[in-house]
mmCIF file of C-alpha atoms and ligand atoms in Angstrom:
data_model
loop_
_atom_site.group_PDB
_atom_site.id
_atom_site.type_symbol
_atom_site.label_atom_id
_atom_site.label_comp_id
_atom_site.label_asym_id
_atom_site.label_seq_id
_atom_site.Cartn_x
_atom_site.Cartn_y
_atom_site.Cartn_z
ATOM 1 C CA VAL R 1 54.459 63.873 211.543
ATOM 2 C CA ARG R 2 51.292 62.251 212.995
ATOM 3 C CA ARG R 3 49.655 62.455 209.504
ATOM 4 C CA LEU R 4 52.802 60.776 207.790
ATOM 5 C CA HIS R 5 52.620 57.993 210.472
ATOM 6 C CA LEU R 6 48.913 57.444 209.815
ATOM 7 C CA ASP R 7 49.263 57.496 206.091
ATOM 8 C CA GLU R 8 52.183 54.882 206.057
ATOM 9 C CA GLY R 9 50.997 51.566 204.888
ATOM 10 C CA ALA R 10 47.389 52.685 204.658
ATOM 11 C CA VAL R 11 45.309 51.818 201.740
ATOM 12 C CA LEU R 12 45.135 54.786 199.294
ATOM 13 C CA GLU R 13 42.177 55.479 197.199
ATOM 14 C CA PRO R 14 41.784 57.999 194.133
ATOM 15 C CA ARG R 15 40.465 61.419 195.115
ATOM 16 C CA PRO R 16 39.451 64.489 193.198
ATOM 17 C CA ALA R 17 41.836 67.298 192.436
ATOM 18 C CA VAL R 18 42.088 70.588 194.482
ATOM 19 C CA VAL R 19 42.483 73.717 192.134
ATOM 20 C CA THR R 20 43.491 77.168 192.595
ATOM 21 C CA VAL R 21 43.083 80.186 190.150
ATOM 22 C CA MET R 22 46.220 82.593 189.935
ATOM 23 C CA GLY R 23 47.067 85.264 187.514
ATOM 24 C CA HIS R 24 47.539 89.076 187.092
ATOM 25 C CA VAL R 25 45.255 91.365 188.658
ATOM 26 C CA ASP R 26 42.134 92.189 186.333
ATOM 27 C CA HIS R 27 42.803 89.318 184.058
ATOM 28 C CA GLY R 28 39.706 87.655 185.152
ATOM 29 C CA LYS R 29 40.358 85.301 188.130
ATOM 30 C CA THR R 30 37.196 86.308 190.137
ATOM 31 C CA SER R 31 35.154 86.256 186.958
ATOM 32 C CA LEU R 32 36.425 82.710 185.903
ATOM 33 C CA LEU R 33 35.758 81.443 189.380
ATOM 34 C CA ASP R 34 32.204 82.812 189.265
ATOM 35 C CA ALA R 35 31.662 81.311 185.874
ATOM 36 C CA LEU R 36 32.976 77.901 187.052
ATOM 37 C CA ARG R 37 30.855 78.074 190.170
ATOM 38 C CA LEU R 38 27.711 78.636 187.833
ATOM 39 C CA THR R 39 28.540 75.186 186.217
ATOM 40 C CA SER R 40 28.352 73.461 189.717
ATOM 41 C CA VAL R 41 25.372 71.547 190.931
ATOM 42 C CA ALA R 42 25.127 73.726 193.894
ATOM 43 C CA ALA R 43 24.598 76.854 191.711
ATOM 44 C CA LYS R 44 22.240 75.071 189.481
ATOM 45 C CA GLU R 45 20.123 73.924 192.406
ATOM 46 C CA ALA R 46 20.163 77.395 193.870
ATOM 47 C CA GLY R 47 18.975 78.752 190.778
ATOM 48 C CA GLY R 48 22.130 80.553 189.897
ATOM 49 C CA ILE R 49 22.739 82.188 193.070
ATOM 50 C CA THR R 50 26.349 81.603 194.043
ATOM 51 C CA GLN R 51 27.614 81.633 197.568
ATOM 52 C CA HIS R 52 31.208 82.281 198.447
ATOM 53 C CA LEU R 53 32.317 79.877 201.092
ATOM 54 C CA GLY R 54 35.908 79.444 200.351
ATOM 55 C CA ALA R 55 35.385 76.414 197.923
ATOM 56 C CA PHE R 56 33.015 74.739 195.586
ATOM 57 C CA VAL R 57 32.835 71.516 193.729
ATOM 58 C CA VAL R 58 32.067 70.952 189.905
ATOM 59 C CA SER R 59 30.708 67.530 189.121
ATOM 60 C CA MET R 60 31.173 66.141 185.724
ATOM 61 C CA PRO R 61 28.797 63.953 183.883
ATOM 62 C CA SER R 62 31.293 61.181 184.179
ATOM 63 C CA GLY R 63 30.801 61.311 187.935
ATOM 64 C CA ALA R 64 34.325 62.784 188.336
ATOM 65 C CA SER R 65 34.572 66.088 190.299
ATOM 66 C CA ILE R 66 36.933 69.069 190.859
ATOM 67 C CA THR R 67 37.268 71.173 194.004
ATOM 68 C CA PHE R 68 37.984 74.816 193.354
ATOM 69 C CA LEU R 69 39.243 77.045 195.943
ATOM 70 C CA ASP R 70 37.295 80.086 195.976
ATOM 71 C CA THR R 71 40.033 82.518 196.922
ATOM 72 C CA PRO R 72 41.945 83.892 193.998
ATOM 73 C CA GLY R 73 45.261 85.224 194.411
ATOM 74 C CA HIS R 74 48.807 84.763 195.359
ATOM 75 C CA ALA R 75 48.522 85.936 198.772
ATOM 76 C CA ALA R 76 46.120 83.153 199.841
ATOM 77 C CA PHE R 77 48.338 80.480 198.126
ATOM 78 C CA SER R 78 51.614 81.714 199.803
ATOM 79 C CA ALA R 79 50.057 82.013 203.051
ATOM 80 C CA MET R 80 48.715 78.511 203.100
ATOM 81 C CA ARG R 81 51.976 77.147 201.891
ATOM 82 C CA ALA R 82 54.032 79.256 204.408
ATOM 83 C CA ARG R 83 51.846 77.561 207.071
ATOM 84 C CA GLY R 84 52.601 74.210 205.622
ATOM 85 C CA ALA R 85 49.322 73.589 204.058
ATOM 86 C CA ALA R 86 49.915 72.209 200.603
ATOM 87 C CA VAL R 87 46.269 72.112 199.626
ATOM 88 C CA THR R 88 46.527 72.770 195.858
ATOM 89 C CA ASP R 89 47.160 70.012 193.399
ATOM 90 C CA ILE R 90 46.771 72.239 190.169
ATOM 91 C CA VAL R 91 47.046 75.945 189.509
ATOM 92 C CA VAL R 92 44.874 77.474 186.834
ATOM 93 C CA LEU R 93 47.033 80.415 185.427
ATOM 94 C CA VAL R 94 44.730 82.967 184.191
ATOM 95 C CA VAL R 95 46.202 85.295 181.396
ATOM 96 C CA ALA R 96 44.134 87.866 179.657
ATOM 97 C CA ALA R 97 44.325 87.403 175.889
ATOM 98 C CA ASP R 98 44.555 91.126 175.216
ATOM 99 C CA ASP R 99 46.934 91.949 178.065
ATOM 100 C CA GLY R 100 49.409 89.144 177.780
ATOM 101 C CA VAL R 101 51.907 88.082 180.248
ATOM 102 C CA MET R 102 52.291 90.783 183.219
ATOM 103 C CA PRO R 103 54.427 90.804 186.351
ATOM 104 C CA GLN R 104 51.961 88.910 188.484
ATOM 105 C CA THR R 105 51.617 86.221 185.801
ATOM 106 C CA LEU R 106 55.295 85.565 186.284
ATOM 107 C CA GLU R 107 54.945 85.579 189.978
ATOM 108 C CA ALA R 108 52.286 83.019 189.765
ATOM 109 C CA ILE R 109 54.511 80.811 187.644
ATOM 110 C CA SER R 110 57.185 81.100 190.147
ATOM 111 C CA HIS R 111 54.857 80.175 193.137
ATOM 112 C CA ALA R 112 53.689 77.240 191.270
ATOM 113 C CA LYS R 113 56.994 76.012 190.101
ATOM 114 C CA ALA R 114 58.360 76.511 193.683
ATOM 115 C CA ALA R 115 55.596 74.393 195.116
ATOM 116 C CA ASN R 116 56.051 71.793 192.331
ATOM 117 C CA VAL R 117 52.388 72.285 191.471
ATOM 118 C CA PRO R 118 51.658 71.730 187.641
ATOM 119 C CA ILE R 119 50.091 74.530 185.680
ATOM 120 C CA VAL R 120 46.983 74.547 183.397
ATOM 121 C CA VAL R 121 46.774 77.803 181.509
ATOM 122 C CA ALA R 122 43.518 79.471 180.971
ATOM 123 C CA ILE R 123 43.803 82.317 178.172
ATOM 124 C CA ASN R 124 40.765 84.589 179.231
ATOM 125 C CA LYS R 125 38.797 87.417 177.601
ATOM 126 C CA CYS R 126 39.096 85.651 174.203
ATOM 127 C CA ASP R 127 35.766 87.288 173.275
ATOM 128 C CA LYS R 128 37.706 90.603 173.028
ATOM 129 C CA PRO R 129 38.265 91.873 169.541
ATOM 130 C CA SER R 130 41.879 92.725 170.644
ATOM 131 C CA ALA R 131 42.521 89.183 172.042
ATOM 132 C CA ASN R 132 45.527 87.616 170.820
ATOM 133 C CA PRO R 133 45.952 84.239 172.275
ATOM 134 C CA GLU R 134 48.819 83.182 170.102
ATOM 135 C CA ARG R 135 50.823 86.024 171.280
ATOM 136 C CA VAL R 136 50.141 85.013 174.817
ATOM 137 C CA LYS R 137 51.335 81.396 174.143
ATOM 138 C CA ILE R 138 54.600 82.722 172.617
ATOM 139 C CA GLN R 139 55.148 84.946 175.660
ATOM 140 C CA LEU R 140 54.693 82.067 177.953
ATOM 141 C CA GLY R 141 56.849 79.927 175.945
ATOM 142 C CA SER R 142 59.699 82.268 176.274
ATOM 143 C CA GLU R 143 59.089 82.370 180.172
ATOM 144 C CA GLY R 144 59.868 78.751 180.198
ATOM 145 C CA LEU R 145 56.399 77.201 180.268
ATOM 146 C CA LEU R 146 56.602 74.155 177.923
ATOM 147 C CA LEU R 147 53.078 74.416 176.338
ATOM 148 C CA GLU R 148 51.518 71.377 174.644
ATOM 149 C CA ASP R 149 51.237 73.174 171.328
ATOM 150 C CA MET R 150 55.031 73.428 171.450
ATOM 151 C CA GLY R 151 55.633 69.953 172.315
ATOM 152 C CA GLY R 152 55.583 70.496 176.109
ATOM 153 C CA ASP R 153 53.092 69.143 178.537
ATOM 154 C CA VAL R 154 51.496 72.329 179.802
ATOM 155 C CA GLN R 155 47.822 72.306 178.622
ATOM 156 C CA VAL R 156 46.369 75.587 177.403
ATOM 157 C CA VAL R 157 42.646 76.301 177.085
ATOM 158 C CA GLU R 158 41.175 79.481 175.469
ATOM 159 C CA VAL R 159 38.227 80.784 177.504
ATOM 160 C CA SER R 160 35.820 83.793 178.089
ATOM 161 C CA ALA R 161 34.713 84.046 181.610
ATOM 162 C CA LEU R 162 32.097 86.711 180.675
ATOM 163 C CA GLY R 163 30.910 84.836 177.518
ATOM 164 C CA ARG R 164 31.139 81.574 179.421
ATOM 165 C CA THR R 165 32.926 79.856 176.581
ATOM 166 C CA GLY R 166 35.776 77.118 176.995
ATOM 167 C CA LEU R 167 34.587 76.221 180.462
ATOM 168 C CA ASP R 168 33.688 72.624 179.498
ATOM 169 C CA LYS R 169 37.160 72.233 177.949
ATOM 170 C CA LEU R 170 38.798 73.703 180.836
ATOM 171 C CA GLU R 171 37.173 71.439 183.296
ATOM 172 C CA GLU R 172 37.945 68.470 181.102
ATOM 173 C CA THR R 173 41.558 69.595 180.787
ATOM 174 C CA LEU R 174 41.788 69.802 184.596
ATOM 175 C CA LEU R 175 40.357 66.284 184.806
ATOM 176 C CA PHE R 176 42.871 64.955 182.371
ATOM 177 C CA GLN R 177 45.850 66.680 184.308
ATOM 178 C CA ALA R 178 44.344 65.165 187.689
ATOM 179 C CA GLU R 179 44.151 61.789 186.068
ATOM 180 C CA MET R 180 47.789 61.841 185.017
ATOM 181 C CA MET R 181 48.735 62.808 188.512
ATOM 182 C CA GLU R 182 47.020 59.829 189.979
ATOM 183 C CA LEU R 183 45.953 61.658 193.070
ATOM 184 C CA LYS R 184 45.319 59.495 196.115
ATOM 185 C CA ALA R 185 44.530 59.641 199.691
ATOM 186 C CA ARG R 186 43.795 57.423 202.695
ATOM 187 C CA ILE R 187 40.071 57.398 203.238
ATOM 188 C CA ASN R 188 39.826 55.423 206.289
ATOM 189 C CA GLY R 189 40.819 56.425 209.866
ATOM 190 C CA PRO R 190 40.956 59.704 211.509
ATOM 191 C CA ALA R 191 40.473 62.897 209.324
ATOM 192 C CA HIS R 192 43.167 65.674 208.549
ATOM 193 C CA ALA R 193 42.186 68.682 206.845
ATOM 194 C CA TYR R 194 43.092 72.330 206.210
ATOM 195 C CA VAL R 195 40.850 75.522 206.794
ATOM 196 C CA VAL R 196 40.504 77.656 203.639
ATOM 197 C CA GLU R 197 37.952 80.217 205.171
ATOM 198 C CA ALA R 198 36.487 80.904 208.474
ATOM 199 C CA ARG R 199 33.869 83.461 209.579
ATOM 200 C CA LEU R 200 31.620 84.222 212.216
ATOM 201 C CA ASP R 201 27.820 83.594 211.850
ATOM 202 C CA ARG R 202 25.596 85.582 214.301
ATOM 203 C CA GLY R 203 23.325 82.634 215.016
ATOM 204 C CA ARG R 204 25.632 79.682 214.173
ATOM 205 C CA GLY R 205 28.930 80.828 215.767
ATOM 206 C CA PRO R 206 32.346 80.318 214.196
ATOM 207 C CA LEU R 207 32.157 78.454 210.861
ATOM 208 C CA ALA R 208 35.060 76.972 208.969
ATOM 209 C CA THR R 209 35.251 75.729 205.538
ATOM 210 C CA MET R 210 38.026 73.333 205.168
ATOM 211 C CA ILE R 211 39.407 70.852 202.560
ATOM 212 C CA MET R 212 39.697 67.260 203.592
ATOM 213 C CA GLN R 213 43.139 65.938 203.100
ATOM 214 C CA SER R 214 42.849 62.368 204.351
ATOM 215 C CA GLY R 215 40.703 59.957 206.469
ATOM 216 C CA THR R 216 36.992 60.356 207.287
ATOM 217 C CA LEU R 217 35.404 63.255 209.208
ATOM 218 C CA VAL R 218 32.367 62.266 211.104
ATOM 219 C CA SER R 219 29.851 64.677 212.468
ATOM 220 C CA GLY R 220 29.936 64.712 216.439
ATOM 221 C CA GLN R 221 33.752 64.302 216.364
ATOM 222 C CA TYR R 222 35.983 66.452 218.587
ATOM 223 C CA VAL R 223 38.436 68.510 216.451
ATOM 224 C CA VAL R 224 41.389 70.708 217.023
ATOM 225 C CA VAL R 225 41.644 73.525 214.333
ATOM 226 C CA GLY R 226 44.782 75.434 214.630
ATOM 227 C CA ALA R 227 44.591 76.636 218.301
ATOM 228 C CA GLU R 228 40.773 76.163 218.522
ATOM 229 C CA TRP R 229 38.759 73.240 219.246
ATOM 230 C CA GLY R 230 35.122 72.163 219.214
ATOM 231 C CA ARG R 231 32.810 69.281 218.715
ATOM 232 C CA ILE R 232 31.430 69.110 215.299
ATOM 233 C CA ARG R 233 27.666 70.096 215.796
ATOM 234 C CA ALA R 234 26.950 70.130 212.184
ATOM 235 C CA LEU R 235 28.888 69.173 209.032
ATOM 236 C CA ARG R 236 27.751 70.720 205.839
ATOM 237 C CA ASP R 237 28.720 70.216 202.119
ATOM 238 C CA MET R 238 29.114 73.254 199.872
ATOM 239 C CA MET R 239 25.419 73.131 198.952
ATOM 240 C CA GLY R 240 24.487 73.809 202.650
ATOM 241 C CA LYS R 241 23.225 70.203 203.065
ATOM 242 C CA VAL R 242 23.803 68.719 206.425
ATOM 243 C CA ILE R 243 25.844 65.387 205.979
ATOM 244 C CA GLU R 244 27.243 62.823 208.344
ATOM 245 C CA LYS R 245 30.662 62.236 206.905
ATOM 246 C CA ALA R 246 33.304 63.852 204.600
ATOM 247 C CA TRP R 247 36.188 62.433 202.615
ATOM 248 C CA PRO R 248 39.426 63.639 200.997
ATOM 249 C CA ALA R 249 39.393 66.465 198.662
ATOM 250 C CA MET R 250 35.817 67.319 199.898
ATOM 251 C CA PRO R 251 35.203 70.881 201.035
ATOM 252 C CA VAL R 252 33.026 70.925 203.953
ATOM 253 C CA GLU R 253 31.860 73.460 206.595
ATOM 254 C CA ILE R 254 31.974 72.693 210.230
ATOM 255 C CA GLU R 255 29.830 74.319 212.979
ATOM 256 C CA GLY R 256 30.636 73.770 216.625
ATOM 257 C CA LEU R 257 34.177 75.413 217.200
ATOM 258 C CA ARG R 258 34.675 77.586 220.459
ATOM 259 C CA GLY R 259 36.729 80.160 218.583
ATOM 260 C CA LEU R 260 37.518 81.433 215.005
ATOM 261 C CA PRO R 261 40.397 79.647 213.294
ATOM 262 C CA MET R 262 42.498 80.889 210.510
ATOM 263 C CA ALA R 263 42.897 79.889 206.780
ATOM 264 C CA GLY R 264 45.714 77.527 206.668
ATOM 265 C CA ASP R 265 45.072 75.983 209.932
ATOM 266 C CA ASP R 266 45.163 72.352 210.182
ATOM 267 C CA VAL R 267 42.285 70.316 211.543
ATOM 268 C CA ILE R 268 42.771 66.915 213.642
ATOM 269 C CA VAL R 269 40.398 64.714 215.126
ATOM 270 C CA VAL R 270 40.722 63.787 218.881
ATOM 271 C CA GLU R 271 39.143 61.147 221.083
ATOM 272 C CA THR R 272 37.937 63.210 223.779
ATOM 273 C CA GLU R 273 36.815 66.717 224.938
ATOM 274 C CA ASP R 274 39.720 66.848 227.507
ATOM 275 C CA ARG R 275 42.298 65.994 224.853
ATOM 276 C CA ALA R 276 40.875 68.779 222.572
ATOM 277 C CA ARG R 277 40.975 71.329 225.381
ATOM 278 C CA MET R 278 44.510 70.356 226.330
ATOM 279 C CA LEU R 279 45.839 70.562 222.638
ATOM 280 C CA SER R 280 44.120 73.835 222.047
ATOM 281 C CA THR R 281 45.425 75.376 225.354
ATOM 282 C CA GLY R 282 48.872 74.100 224.516
ATOM 283 C CA ARG R 283 48.821 75.771 221.145
ATOM 284 C CA LYS R 284 47.405 78.960 222.468
ATOM 285 C CA GLU R 285 50.179 79.058 224.957
ATOM 286 C CA LYS R 286 52.770 78.370 222.351
ATOM 287 C CA MET R 287 51.444 81.168 219.936
ATOM 288 C CA GLU R 288 51.577 83.504 223.066
ATOM 289 C CA ARG R 289 55.194 82.668 223.856
ATOM 290 C CA ASP R 290 56.067 83.000 219.989
ATOM 291 C CA ARG R 291 54.324 86.235 220.054
ATOM 292 C CA LEU R 292 56.200 87.644 223.054
ATOM 293 C CA ARG R 293 59.546 86.360 221.679
ATOM 294 C CA LYS R 294 58.770 88.143 218.354
ATOM 295 C CA ALA R 295 57.955 91.486 220.296
ATOM 296 C CA MET R 296 61.189 91.289 222.225
ATOM 297 C CA GLU R 297 63.373 90.658 219.193
HETATM 298 P P1 GDP I 301 40.689 89.562 188.826
HETATM 299 O O1 GDP I 301 41.258 90.854 189.319
HETATM 300 O O2 GDP I 301 41.816 88.692 188.081
HETATM 301 O O3 GDP I 301 39.893 88.757 189.661
HETATM 302 O O4 GDP I 301 39.782 90.065 187.527
HETATM 303 P P2 GDP I 301 38.264 90.155 187.366
HETATM 304 O O5 GDP I 301 37.479 88.937 187.405
HETATM 305 O O6 GDP I 301 37.747 91.204 188.548
HETATM 306 O O7 GDP I 301 37.781 90.847 186.191
HETATM 307 C C1 GDP I 301 38.584 92.176 185.770
HETATM 308 C C2 GDP I 301 37.718 92.830 184.631
HETATM 309 O O8 GDP I 301 37.932 92.093 183.532
HETATM 310 C C3 GDP I 301 36.361 92.898 185.046
HETATM 311 O O9 GDP I 301 35.805 94.146 184.506
HETATM 312 C C4 GDP I 301 35.614 91.751 184.189
HETATM 313 O O10 GDP I 301 34.338 91.988 183.738
HETATM 314 C C5 GDP I 301 36.504 91.777 182.964
HETATM 315 N N1 GDP I 301 36.600 90.385 182.437
HETATM 316 C C6 GDP I 301 36.880 89.215 183.183
HETATM 317 N N2 GDP I 301 36.784 88.011 182.422
HETATM 318 C C7 GDP I 301 36.333 88.492 181.168
HETATM 319 C C8 GDP I 301 36.181 88.021 179.829
HETATM 320 O O11 GDP I 301 36.220 86.908 179.526
HETATM 321 N N3 GDP I 301 35.821 88.906 178.758
HETATM 322 C C9 GDP I 301 35.871 90.229 178.793
HETATM 323 N N4 GDP I 301 35.695 90.840 177.779
HETATM 324 N N5 GDP I 301 35.971 90.768 179.991
HETATM 325 C C10 GDP I 301 36.162 90.085 181.158
#
C-alpha cells in the first residue's frame, strides 16, 4: 500500500529485467545459470571464479543489462510469490533437448502463467547426439505454448550450457523480450526491495542479497527487512564492490542488519533508528501471534 502510494504519479524510468530460470530436474538449470554467470563482468574480473550470492548481472555490449536470480527452481519462485514478492519479469524455461517436456516443465509453465510472467524457452543440451529440439517445440506447442516458429510470441533459443553455445542468443532474446515489456520503475525517493538470499557471515554478520524494486537505496540508511532491522553499514554490488547507492533491478548485498531475514522479505527505508526498531518489534510480535494462532488451530 505504502509502495503504491509512493509510485503514484512518480516519474518512471526504464529498468533492466529480472529473470528466473525454471524447468525439470536435471534439464540443466544450474548449468545454464553457471554458464550465464561466466558471461558476466563479475566472473570475468574474478578470472572465472563464480560466486553464488543469490543474483548476478550480465551486461551487454549495448550497455543494457539483465539481472538473473541465482536460485533455480519452482520452490523459490512460489515461496517468493506466496509472500507477495513479484520479483521476476521473465521466466527462462529450460527443457532438455533429449528428454523433452516432463512433469516439472508443465509445472513451471503453469507457475509462469498463473503469475502472468512471459516465458522464453531455452532448449538445452543441444550438443547431445540424441538432442531433438524440433520434438520439444512440438511438445510445447501441444501444451499450449504459442512458440514464435508457429506464429506465436514465445521466443525459443537452442543452447548448450555445457558447450556454452547459444548463450549470446539467449541473452539477446531476453533483452528483446524485456524491451517489449517496457519495464519501468520509480528511481527517486525511498527504496523498496525484496530479499532473494540471506546468510550469516562470521566476520560481517547477517548479509542479505536483495533486488531493488523502486527508489534509491543509500548506504547508511535505516532499513526494516521483514521483521529485522538495521542500518546499512556497507552496500555492495554483486562484484563485491562497495557502492553508495542502488537503483531498481540492481541486486545488492547489505551489511548491518541485526538479524537474519528470509528470502521474499520486503525491504523498506525508514527515517530513524527508533522507527526501525518499532516496526521490527511490531512485526516480530505479529509473527509470534500468528505462530501461536496457527499452533492452536
Ligand atoms: P538442474 O537439475 O536442472 O539444475 O540440472 P543440472 O544443471 O544440475 O544438470 C543436470 C545434468 O545435465 C548434469 O550432469 C549436467 O552436466 C548435464 N547438463 C547440463 N547442461 C548440459 C548441456 O548443455 N549438455 C549436456 N550434454 N549436458 C548437460
